[in-house]
Each structure stands twice: as structure tokens, then as C-alpha cells.
Short mmCIF file of C-alpha atoms in Angstrom, two decimals:
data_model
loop_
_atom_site.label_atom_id
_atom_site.label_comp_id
_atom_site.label_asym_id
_atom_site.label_seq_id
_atom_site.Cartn_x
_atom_site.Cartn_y
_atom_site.Cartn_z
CA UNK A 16 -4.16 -27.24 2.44
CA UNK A 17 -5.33 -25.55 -0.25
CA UNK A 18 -8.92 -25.73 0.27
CA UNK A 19 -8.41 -24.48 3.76
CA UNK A 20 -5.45 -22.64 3.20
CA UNK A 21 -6.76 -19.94 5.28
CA UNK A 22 -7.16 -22.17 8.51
CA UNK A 23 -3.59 -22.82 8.56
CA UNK A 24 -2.48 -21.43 12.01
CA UNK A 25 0.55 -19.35 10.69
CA UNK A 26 -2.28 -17.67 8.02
CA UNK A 27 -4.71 -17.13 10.41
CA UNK A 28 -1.89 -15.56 13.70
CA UNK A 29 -1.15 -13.43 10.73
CA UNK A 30 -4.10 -12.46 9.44
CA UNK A 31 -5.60 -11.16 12.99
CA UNK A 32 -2.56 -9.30 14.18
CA UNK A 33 -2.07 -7.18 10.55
CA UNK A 34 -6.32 -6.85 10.05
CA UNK A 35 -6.11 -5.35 13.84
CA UNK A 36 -2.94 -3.52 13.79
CA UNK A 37 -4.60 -1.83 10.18
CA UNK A 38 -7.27 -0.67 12.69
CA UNK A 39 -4.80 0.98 15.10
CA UNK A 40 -2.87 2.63 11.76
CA UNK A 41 -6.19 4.12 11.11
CA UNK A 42 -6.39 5.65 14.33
CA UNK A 43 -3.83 6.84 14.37
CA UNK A 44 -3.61 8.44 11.04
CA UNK A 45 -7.15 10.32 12.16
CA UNK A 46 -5.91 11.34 15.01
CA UNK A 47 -2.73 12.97 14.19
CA UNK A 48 -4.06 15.67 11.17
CA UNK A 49 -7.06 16.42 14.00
CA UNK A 50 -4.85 17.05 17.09
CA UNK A 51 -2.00 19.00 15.06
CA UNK A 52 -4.83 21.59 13.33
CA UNK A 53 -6.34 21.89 16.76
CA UNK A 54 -3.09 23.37 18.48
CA UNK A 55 -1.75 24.97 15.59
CA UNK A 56 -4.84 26.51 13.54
CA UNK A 57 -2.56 26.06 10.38
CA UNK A 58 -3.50 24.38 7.10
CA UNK A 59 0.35 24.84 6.27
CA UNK A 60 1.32 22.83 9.48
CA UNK A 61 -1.03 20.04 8.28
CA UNK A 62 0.08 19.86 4.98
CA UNK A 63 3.94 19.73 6.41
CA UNK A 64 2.73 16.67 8.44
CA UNK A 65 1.81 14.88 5.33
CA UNK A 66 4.47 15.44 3.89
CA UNK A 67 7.34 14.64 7.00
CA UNK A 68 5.07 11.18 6.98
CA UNK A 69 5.87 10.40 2.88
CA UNK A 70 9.41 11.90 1.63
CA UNK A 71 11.55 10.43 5.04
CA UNK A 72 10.40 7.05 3.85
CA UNK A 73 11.29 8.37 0.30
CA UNK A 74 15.04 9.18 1.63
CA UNK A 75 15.41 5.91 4.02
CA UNK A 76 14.24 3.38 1.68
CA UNK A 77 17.69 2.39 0.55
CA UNK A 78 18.36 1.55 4.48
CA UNK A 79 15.16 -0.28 5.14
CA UNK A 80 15.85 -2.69 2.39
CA UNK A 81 19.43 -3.03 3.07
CA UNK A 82 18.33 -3.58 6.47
CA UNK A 83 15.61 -6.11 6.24
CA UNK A 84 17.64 -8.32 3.99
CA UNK A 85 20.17 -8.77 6.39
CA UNK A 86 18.61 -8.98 9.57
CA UNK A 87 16.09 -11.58 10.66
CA UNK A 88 12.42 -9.91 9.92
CA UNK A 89 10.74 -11.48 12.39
CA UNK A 90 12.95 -9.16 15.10
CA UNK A 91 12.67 -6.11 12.80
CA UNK A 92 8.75 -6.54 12.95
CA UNK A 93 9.09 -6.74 16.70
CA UNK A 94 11.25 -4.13 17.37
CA UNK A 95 9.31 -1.85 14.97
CA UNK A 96 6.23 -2.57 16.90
CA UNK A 97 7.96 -2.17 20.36
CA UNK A 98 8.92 1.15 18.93
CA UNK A 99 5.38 2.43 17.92
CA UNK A 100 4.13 1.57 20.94
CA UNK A 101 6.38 3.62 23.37
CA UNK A 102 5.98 6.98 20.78
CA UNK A 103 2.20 6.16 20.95
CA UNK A 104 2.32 5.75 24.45
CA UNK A 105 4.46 9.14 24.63
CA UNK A 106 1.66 10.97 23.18
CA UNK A 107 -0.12 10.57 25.98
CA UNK A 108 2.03 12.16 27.94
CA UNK A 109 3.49 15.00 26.12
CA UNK A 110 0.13 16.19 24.55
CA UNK A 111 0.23 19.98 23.84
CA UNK A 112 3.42 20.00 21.62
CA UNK A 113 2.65 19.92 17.78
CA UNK A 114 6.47 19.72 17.00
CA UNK A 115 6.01 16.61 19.12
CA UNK A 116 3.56 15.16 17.62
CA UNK A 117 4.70 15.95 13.85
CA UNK A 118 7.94 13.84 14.69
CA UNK A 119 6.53 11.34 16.43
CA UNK A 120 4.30 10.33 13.77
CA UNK A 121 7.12 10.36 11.26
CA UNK A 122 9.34 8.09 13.78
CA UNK A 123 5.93 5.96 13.41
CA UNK A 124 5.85 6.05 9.83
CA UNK A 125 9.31 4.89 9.28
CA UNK A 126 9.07 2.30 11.67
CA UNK A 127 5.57 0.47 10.02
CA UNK A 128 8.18 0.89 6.81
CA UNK A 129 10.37 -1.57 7.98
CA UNK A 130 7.75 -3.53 9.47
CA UNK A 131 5.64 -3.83 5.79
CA UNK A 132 8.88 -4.32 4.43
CA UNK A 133 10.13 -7.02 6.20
CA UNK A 134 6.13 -8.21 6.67
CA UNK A 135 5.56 -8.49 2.78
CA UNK A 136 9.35 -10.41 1.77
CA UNK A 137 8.59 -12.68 4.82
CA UNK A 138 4.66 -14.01 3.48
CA UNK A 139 6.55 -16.74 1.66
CA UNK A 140 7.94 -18.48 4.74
CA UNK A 141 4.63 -17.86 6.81
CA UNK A 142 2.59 -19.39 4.19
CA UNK A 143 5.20 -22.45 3.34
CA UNK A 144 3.33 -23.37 0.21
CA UNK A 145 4.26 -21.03 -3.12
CA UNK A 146 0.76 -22.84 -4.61
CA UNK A 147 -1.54 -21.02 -2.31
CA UNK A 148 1.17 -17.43 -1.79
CA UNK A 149 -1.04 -15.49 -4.18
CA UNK A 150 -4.48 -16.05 -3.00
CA UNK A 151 -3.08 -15.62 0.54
CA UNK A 152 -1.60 -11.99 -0.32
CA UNK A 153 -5.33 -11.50 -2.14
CA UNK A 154 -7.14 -12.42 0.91
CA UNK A 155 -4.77 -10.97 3.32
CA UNK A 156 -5.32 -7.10 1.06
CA UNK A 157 -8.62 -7.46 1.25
CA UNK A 158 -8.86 -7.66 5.15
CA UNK A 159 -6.38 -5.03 5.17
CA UNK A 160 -8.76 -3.00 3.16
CA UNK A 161 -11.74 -3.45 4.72
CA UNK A 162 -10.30 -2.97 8.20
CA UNK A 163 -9.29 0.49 7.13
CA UNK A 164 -12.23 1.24 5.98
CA UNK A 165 -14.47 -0.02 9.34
CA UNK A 166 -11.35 1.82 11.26
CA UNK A 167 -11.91 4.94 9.50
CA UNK A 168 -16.00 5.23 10.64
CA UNK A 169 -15.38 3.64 13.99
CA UNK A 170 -12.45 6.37 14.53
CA UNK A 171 -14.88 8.66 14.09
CA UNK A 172 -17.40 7.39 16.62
CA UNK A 173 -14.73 7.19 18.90
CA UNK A 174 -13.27 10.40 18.72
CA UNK A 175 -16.83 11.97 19.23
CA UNK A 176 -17.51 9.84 22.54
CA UNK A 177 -13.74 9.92 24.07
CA UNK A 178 -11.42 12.14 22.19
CA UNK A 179 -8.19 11.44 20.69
CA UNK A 180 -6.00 9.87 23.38
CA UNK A 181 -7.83 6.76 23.03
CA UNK A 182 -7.44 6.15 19.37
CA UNK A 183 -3.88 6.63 20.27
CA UNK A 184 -4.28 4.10 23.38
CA UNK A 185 -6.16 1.84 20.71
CA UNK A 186 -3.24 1.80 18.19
CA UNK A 187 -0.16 1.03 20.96
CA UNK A 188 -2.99 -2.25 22.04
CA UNK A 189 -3.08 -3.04 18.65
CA UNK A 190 0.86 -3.04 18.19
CA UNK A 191 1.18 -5.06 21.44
CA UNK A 192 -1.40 -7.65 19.88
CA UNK A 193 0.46 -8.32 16.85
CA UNK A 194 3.84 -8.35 18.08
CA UNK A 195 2.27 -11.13 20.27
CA UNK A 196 0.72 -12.91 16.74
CA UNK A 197 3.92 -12.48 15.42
CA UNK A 198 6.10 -14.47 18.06
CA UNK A 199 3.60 -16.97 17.84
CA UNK A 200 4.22 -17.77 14.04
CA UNK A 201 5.93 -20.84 12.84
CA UNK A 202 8.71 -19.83 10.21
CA UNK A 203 9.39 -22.24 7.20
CA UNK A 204 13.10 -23.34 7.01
CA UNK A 205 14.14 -20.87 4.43
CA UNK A 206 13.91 -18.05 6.94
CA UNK A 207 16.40 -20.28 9.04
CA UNK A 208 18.65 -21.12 6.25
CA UNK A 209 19.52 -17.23 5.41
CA UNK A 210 19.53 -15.95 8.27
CA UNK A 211 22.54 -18.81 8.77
CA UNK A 212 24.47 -17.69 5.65
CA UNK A 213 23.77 -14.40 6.26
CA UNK A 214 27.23 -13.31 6.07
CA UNK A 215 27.84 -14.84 2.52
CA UNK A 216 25.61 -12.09 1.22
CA UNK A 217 26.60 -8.37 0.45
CA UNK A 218 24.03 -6.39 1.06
CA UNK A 219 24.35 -3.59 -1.61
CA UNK A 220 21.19 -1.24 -2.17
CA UNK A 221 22.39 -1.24 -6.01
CA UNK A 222 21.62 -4.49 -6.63
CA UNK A 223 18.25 -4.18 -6.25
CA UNK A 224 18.35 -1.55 -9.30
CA UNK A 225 20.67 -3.22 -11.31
CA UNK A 226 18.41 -6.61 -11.30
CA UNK A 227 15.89 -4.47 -13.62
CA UNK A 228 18.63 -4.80 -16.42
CA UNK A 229 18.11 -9.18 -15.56
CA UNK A 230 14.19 -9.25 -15.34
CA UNK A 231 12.76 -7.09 -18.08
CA UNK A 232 9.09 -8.29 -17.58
CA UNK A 233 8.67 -7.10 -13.59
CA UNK A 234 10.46 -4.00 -14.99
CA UNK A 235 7.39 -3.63 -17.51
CA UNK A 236 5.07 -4.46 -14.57
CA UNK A 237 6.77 -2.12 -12.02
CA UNK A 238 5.60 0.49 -14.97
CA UNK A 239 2.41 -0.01 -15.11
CA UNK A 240 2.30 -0.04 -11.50
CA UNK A 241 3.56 2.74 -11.03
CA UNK A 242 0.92 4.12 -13.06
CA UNK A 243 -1.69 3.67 -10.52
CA UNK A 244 0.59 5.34 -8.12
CA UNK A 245 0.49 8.47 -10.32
CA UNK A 246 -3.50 7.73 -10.97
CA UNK A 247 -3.82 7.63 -6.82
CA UNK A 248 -2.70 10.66 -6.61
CA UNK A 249 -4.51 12.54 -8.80
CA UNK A 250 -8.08 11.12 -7.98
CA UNK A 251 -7.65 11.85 -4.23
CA UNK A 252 -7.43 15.41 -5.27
CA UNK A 253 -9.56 15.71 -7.90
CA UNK A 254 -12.22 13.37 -7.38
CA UNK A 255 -14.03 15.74 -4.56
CA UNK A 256 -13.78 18.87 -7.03
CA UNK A 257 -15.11 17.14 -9.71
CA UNK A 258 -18.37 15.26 -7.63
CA UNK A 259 -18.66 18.53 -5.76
CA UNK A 260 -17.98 21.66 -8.28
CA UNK A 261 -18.51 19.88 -11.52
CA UNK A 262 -21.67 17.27 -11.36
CA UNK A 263 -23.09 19.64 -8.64
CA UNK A 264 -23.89 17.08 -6.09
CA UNK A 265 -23.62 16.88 -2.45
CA UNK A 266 -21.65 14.75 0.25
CA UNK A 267 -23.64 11.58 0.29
CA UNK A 268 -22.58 11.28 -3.86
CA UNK A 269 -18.84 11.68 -2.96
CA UNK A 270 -19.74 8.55 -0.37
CA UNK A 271 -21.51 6.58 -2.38
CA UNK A 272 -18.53 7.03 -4.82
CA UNK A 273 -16.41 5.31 -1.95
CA UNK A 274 -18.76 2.83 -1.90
CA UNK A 275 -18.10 2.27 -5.25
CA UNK A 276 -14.62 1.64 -5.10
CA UNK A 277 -15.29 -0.60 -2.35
CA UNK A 278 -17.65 -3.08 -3.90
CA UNK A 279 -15.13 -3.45 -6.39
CA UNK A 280 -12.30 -3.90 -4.40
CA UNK A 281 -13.76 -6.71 -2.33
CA UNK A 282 -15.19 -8.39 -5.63
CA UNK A 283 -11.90 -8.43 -7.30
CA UNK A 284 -10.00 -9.82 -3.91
CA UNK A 285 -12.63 -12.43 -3.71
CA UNK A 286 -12.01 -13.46 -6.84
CA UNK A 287 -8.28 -13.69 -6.29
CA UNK A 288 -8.30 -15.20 -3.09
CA UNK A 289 -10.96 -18.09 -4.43
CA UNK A 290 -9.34 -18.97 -7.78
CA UNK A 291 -5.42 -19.56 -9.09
CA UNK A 292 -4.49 -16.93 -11.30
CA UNK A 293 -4.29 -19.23 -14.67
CA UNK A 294 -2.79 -17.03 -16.79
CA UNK A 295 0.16 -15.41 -16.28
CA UNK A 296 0.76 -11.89 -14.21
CA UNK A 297 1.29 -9.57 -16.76
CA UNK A 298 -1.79 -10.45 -18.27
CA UNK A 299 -4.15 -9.66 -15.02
CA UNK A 300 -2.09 -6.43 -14.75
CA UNK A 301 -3.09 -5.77 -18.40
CA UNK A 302 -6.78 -6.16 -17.42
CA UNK A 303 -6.77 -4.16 -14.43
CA UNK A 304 -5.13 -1.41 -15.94
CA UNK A 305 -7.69 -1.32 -18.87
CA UNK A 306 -10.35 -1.64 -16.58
CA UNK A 307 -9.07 1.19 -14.67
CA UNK A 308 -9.30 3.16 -17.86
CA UNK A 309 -12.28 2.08 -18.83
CA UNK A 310 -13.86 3.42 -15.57
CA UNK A 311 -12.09 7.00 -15.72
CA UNK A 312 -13.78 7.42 -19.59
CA UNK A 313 -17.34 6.05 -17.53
CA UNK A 314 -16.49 8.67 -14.83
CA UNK A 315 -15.66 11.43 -16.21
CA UNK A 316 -17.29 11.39 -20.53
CA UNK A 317 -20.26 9.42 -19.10
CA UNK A 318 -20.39 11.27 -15.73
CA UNK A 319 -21.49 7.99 -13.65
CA UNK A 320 -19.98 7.46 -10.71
CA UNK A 321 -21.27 3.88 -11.05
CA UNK A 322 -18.20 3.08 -12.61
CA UNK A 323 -16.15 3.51 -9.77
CA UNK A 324 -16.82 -0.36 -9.59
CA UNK A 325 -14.64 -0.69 -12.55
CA UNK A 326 -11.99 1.67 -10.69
CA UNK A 327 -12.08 -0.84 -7.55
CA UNK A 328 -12.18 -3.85 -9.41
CA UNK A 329 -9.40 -3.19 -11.55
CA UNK A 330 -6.69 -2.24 -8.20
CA UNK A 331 -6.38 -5.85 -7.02
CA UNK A 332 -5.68 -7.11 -10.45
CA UNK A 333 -2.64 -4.75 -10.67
CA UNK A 334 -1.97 -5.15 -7.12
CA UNK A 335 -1.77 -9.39 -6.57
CA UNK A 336 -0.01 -10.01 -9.88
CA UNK A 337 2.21 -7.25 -9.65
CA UNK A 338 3.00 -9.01 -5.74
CA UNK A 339 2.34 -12.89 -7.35
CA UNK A 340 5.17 -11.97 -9.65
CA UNK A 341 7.27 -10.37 -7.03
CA UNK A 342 7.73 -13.66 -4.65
CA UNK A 343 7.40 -16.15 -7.10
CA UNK A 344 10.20 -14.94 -9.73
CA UNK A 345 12.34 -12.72 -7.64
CA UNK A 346 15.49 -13.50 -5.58
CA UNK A 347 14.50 -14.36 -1.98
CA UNK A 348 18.17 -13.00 -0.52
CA UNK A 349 17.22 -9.74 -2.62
CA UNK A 350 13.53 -8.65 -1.88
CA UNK A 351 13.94 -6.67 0.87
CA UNK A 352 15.99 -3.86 -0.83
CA UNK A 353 14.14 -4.75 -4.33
CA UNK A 354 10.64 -4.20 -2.60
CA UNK A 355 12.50 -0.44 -0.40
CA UNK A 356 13.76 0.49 -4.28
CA UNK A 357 10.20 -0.38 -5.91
CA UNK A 358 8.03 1.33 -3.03
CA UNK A 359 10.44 4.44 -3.41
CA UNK A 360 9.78 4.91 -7.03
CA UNK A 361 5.96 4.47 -6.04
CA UNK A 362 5.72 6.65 -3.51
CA UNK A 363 7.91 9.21 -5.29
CA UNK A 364 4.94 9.12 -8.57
CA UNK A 365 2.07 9.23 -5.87
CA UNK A 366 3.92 12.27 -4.31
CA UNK A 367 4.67 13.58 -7.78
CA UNK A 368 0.84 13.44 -8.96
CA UNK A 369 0.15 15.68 -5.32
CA UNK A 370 2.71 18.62 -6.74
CA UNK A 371 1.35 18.19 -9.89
CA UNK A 372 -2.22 18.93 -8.81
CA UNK A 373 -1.49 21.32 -6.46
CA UNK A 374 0.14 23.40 -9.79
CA UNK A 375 -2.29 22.67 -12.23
CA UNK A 376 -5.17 22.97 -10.23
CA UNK A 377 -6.35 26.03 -11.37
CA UNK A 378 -5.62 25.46 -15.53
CA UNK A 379 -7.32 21.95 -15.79
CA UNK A 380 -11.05 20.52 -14.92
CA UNK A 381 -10.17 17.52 -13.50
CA UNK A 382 -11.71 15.60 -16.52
CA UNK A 383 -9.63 16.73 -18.81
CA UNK A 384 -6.11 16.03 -16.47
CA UNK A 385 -7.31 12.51 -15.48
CA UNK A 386 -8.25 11.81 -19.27
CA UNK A 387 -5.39 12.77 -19.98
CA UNK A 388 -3.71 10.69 -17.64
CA UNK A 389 -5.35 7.81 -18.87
CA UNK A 390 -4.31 8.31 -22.53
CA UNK A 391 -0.89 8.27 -21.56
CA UNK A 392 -1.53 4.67 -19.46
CA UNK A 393 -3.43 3.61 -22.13
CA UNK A 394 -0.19 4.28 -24.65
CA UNK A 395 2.29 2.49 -21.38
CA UNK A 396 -0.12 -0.16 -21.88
CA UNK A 397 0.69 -0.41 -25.28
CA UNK A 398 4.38 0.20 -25.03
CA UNK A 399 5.29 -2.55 -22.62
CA UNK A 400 2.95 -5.14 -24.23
CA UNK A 401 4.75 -4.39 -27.26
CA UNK A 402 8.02 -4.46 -25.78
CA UNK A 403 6.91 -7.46 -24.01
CA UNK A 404 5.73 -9.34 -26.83
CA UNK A 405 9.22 -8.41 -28.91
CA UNK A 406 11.10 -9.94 -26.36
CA UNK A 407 9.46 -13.37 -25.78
CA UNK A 408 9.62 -13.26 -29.78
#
């Protein structure tokens, strides 16, 4: 099993019904922005359609987890997907309303919450072997990754050949297709045992923030996680200014940077994926994190994009031992509204880093904000290794 861990059938239903439905998201996430600025002409209404898809999922998380921990996943992924699929299929119908179209995507963007909620505190009974969980998350990011990527250039064919309607079309198949890989799967028996003694459980959102105050150390790691939520942020705004106003150079550079990031993404999840993680989580966090701000002094003192490697490389680190920590060490009746709490926090620093560009903009070269950023993770780093180290003292 674990040499062929990814031949087991429950890995591999899995694996082709999220790496395709990632290819419908894509779609769909190109087609919306598109068909919204082409009825509307507005740069405001585009911007409001960004935002109705992040801060609703900001607001609801508290539900969603409460939710997912006390229902069976495997429905809420179904019923999620059923969902999707009838607004996509909508779309279709009702095609020249942008009000439409701006609340049907956020209806869509609530519902793939509760289905990567319930999809991500789930993994452990689909896999059915905690010795293989963390490569299986690593390999299972990287397709993810990479099918986002491939969806993003072959949205773009397909919107030049046959418009919009069939990226939409595209995404509802792709929804279809996985809630078919999804009935398919084989749970392990701990799914069956709580959703049996599901009504011994209270299913308080607080809980999930109060178990910070029992785990110190994935309170330390949700920190520096949450760091490259507030890093995300900033280089999707700044990192075109910078390639394109700064270093002077033209498109291809700010795609070749991309590139970059991508080479050392898919190095770093084949790393995972291939070999145990020997020491423990925090440490790998540690490492990505540094090498994340080794590549923003490379970027922007050095001005080589080359080190965007660094940048990619340095994500899945954070990423798979920030998640190998998560379902290894955290209460199984409690990850649904612990993941809803930690992904709100997240998402509220990714959203905060947007504002806090869009403000600042003018006053700071992007250098100089992004270096500064990464003196303050650099002193986080610091802090919780510290405060880490005091503890196990």
C-alpha cells in the first residue's frame, strides 16, 4: 500500500473527480469576470463580483463547519455538486442579467465551500491509512494545481473558438463527473461510526476557537500560515507593477515568472508526495517560510525573477505540514468547524492584504511593501519558534 498508495481505488475515484472538477472551477472562474464586464462595461461591477465571491464565505464559515461536522460529508459533497450544476445550468438560460450572474456565482462559491470543507476533513477515511495521509494530500495539491493551471490556457482556447456558455456547460459536466466519483468511494469505518453517534456531539462553532487555548503548536502554525495568506495577497497585486513598471519588461517576463512559481510548486509536491516527512511539521513550515523569504530578498534586492522557484517551492512546505498536522493531531468530531474557523481567518488576511494594496498603492514601490512584509514574517518566524521552543522546554 504504500508503494502504490496512489493505485488504491478510493485515491485514484478521488483524484479524477477533484483534478477534473478543478478544471470546471477554472472555467468557470474565467468566465464569470468576462461575461459580467461585457454587459456591464464597469470595472466597479467586476471588482464587486470578487468581492460577493470572498467575504459571504467570510460570514458563513461558522455554518459550514457547524454543518459539515454534523452531517454526513459524503451527502454535503453531493448535494453541493447537485447545486452547482443546476445554477450553472441556469446560466444558460438566463444569460443577459449581470445581477444574475453576480449571485449565481456567489451561490457557487458557497456551495464548493462546503464541498472543500467537508472534501478536506473527509481525506482521512478515503485514504484509510494515516501512514500514507500526507503524501496523498501532497499529491492530490499538486494535481489540483496543475489542473488549474492547464484549465486556465485551455479556457482560453475555448472561449476564443465557442464562447462562454460552454465553459459553463464544461463546469456543470465536470460537477456531474465527480459527484459520480464520489458515490463510488469506499468510506473507512470511522465515517460510519460518527455519523452513528452523531447526536452525542454538540456542535458549537466556539469550540473550534477555544481548542487554540489546548494545541498551542497548530496555533503557532496557523500563524505562519496565515502569513502566506497576507503574502498572496500582496504579490497578486504587486507582482505585475513591479515586472511591468519597475524592471521595465514586457508580458512574456510576467509569464515566465508564472513559470517560475510553477516549477517550484511541482518540485516541492513531488518531493512530498515521494518521501515521509521525517521531521516533524513545524519544522517543514519553518523551511518553507524562510525559503519564501529568501526568494522575495532574490526578487526584489537581486531583481531575478529566477527566484520565483524559491517562492513555489517553499508553498507546499507550508501547505502539507500545516494540513499533515491538521488530520493527524486534531479532533476528527471537530475538523469541520476547526478547518471553516481556520479558512476564515485566512481568507480574512488574503482579503486584508487586497485593501491594504489598494490604499497604499500609490505611497510604496512594491519592493519596499513586500520587504517589508517579509521582515515582519521573518520576526513571526522568530517569535513562534521561540515560543515554541519555551514551551517544549
Amino acid at each position: 500500500m504504500k508503494k502504490l498508495y496512489f493505485m488504491d481505488r478510493n485515491i485514484l475515484l478521488w483524484l479524477s473527480g477533484s483534478t477534473l472538477s478543478a478544471f470546471g472551477d477554472v472555467f468557470t472562474s474565467t468566465a464569470i469576470p468576462l461575461v459580467t464586464f461585457n454587459l456591464t462595461k464597469s470595472a466597479r461591477f467586476s471588482a464587486l463580483v470578487l468581492l460577493l465571491d470572498i467575504l459571504p464565505l467570510i460570514i458563513l464559515s461558522p455554518l459550514i463547519g457547524t454543518i459539515v461536522d454534523k452531517c454526513e460529508k459524503k451527502k454535503i459533497i453531493i448535494i453541493s455538486n447537485l447545486i452547482s450544476v443546476l445554477i450553472l445550468g441556469s446560466f444558460l438560460i438566463i444569460n443577459n442579467n449581470e445581477w444574475y450572474y453576480l449571485i449565481g456565482n456567489s451561490l457557487i462559491s458557497i456551495s464548493a465551500k462546503f464541498y472543500s470543507t467537508s472534501a478536506k476533513t473527509m481525506l482521512p477515511d478515503i485514504v484509510n491509512d494515516e501512514g500514507v495521509i500526507t503524501r496523498v494530500n501532497s499529491l492530490i495539491s499538486l494535481t489540483l494545481k496543475i489542473a488549474r493551471i492547464l484549465g486556465a490556457s485551455l479556457a482560453a482556447i475555448v472561449l476564443g473558438l465557442w464562447g462562454t456558455k460552454i465553459l459553463f456547460m464544461f463546469d456543470a459536466v465536470s460537477f456531474i463527473i465527480n459527484m459520480l466519483c464520489v458515490f463510488g468511494l469506499r468510506l473507512g469505518s470511522e465515517q460510519i461510526t460518527e455519523h452513528q453517534n452523531i447526536e452525542k456531539h454538540q456542535y458549537v462553532f466556539m469550540d473550534a476557537v477555544k481548542y487554540f487555548s489546548k494545541d498551542n503548536l497548530f496555533l503557532i502554525m496557523c500563524i505562519v500560515y496565515g502569513g502566506l495568506f497576507f503574502l498572496e495577497g500582496l504579490m497578486q497585486s504587486k507582482m505585475v507593477v513591479f515586472i511591468k513598471q519597475y524592471l521595465l519588461l514586457d508580458d512574456m517576463y510576467y509569464a515566465f515568472y508564472q513559470n517560475c512559481l510553477l516549477v517550484g510548486v511541482v518540485v516541492g509536491q513531488i518531493v512530498l508526495s515521494r518521501y515521509e516527512m521525517v521531521q516533524k511539521e513545524f519544522f517543514w513550515e519553518k523551511v518553507g517560510m524562510g525559503l519564501i523569504v529568501a526568494s522575495l530578498v532574490g526578487i526584489f534586492v537581486f531583481k531575478n525573477i529566477w527566484f520565483g522557484v524559491l517562492y513555489g517551492f517553499g508553498q507546499p512546505l507550508i501547505v502539507t505540514s500545516w494540513y499533515g498536522y491538521f488530520y493527524k493531531h486534531t479532533p476528527g468530531e471537530l475538523r469541520g468547524r476547526l478547518l471553516a474557523f481556520t479558512n476564515m481567518c485566512f481568507d480574512s488576511l488574503h482579503l486584508l492584504a487586497v485593501v491594504v494594496v489598494y490604499f497604499i498603492c500609490d505611497y510604496f514601490m512594491p519592493q519596499q511593501s513586500l520587504l517589508f512584509t517579509a521582515m515582519v514574517l521573518t520576526i513571526v518566524l522568530l517569535a513562534t519558534s521561540i515560543i515554541r521552543k519555551n514551551k517544549v522546554e
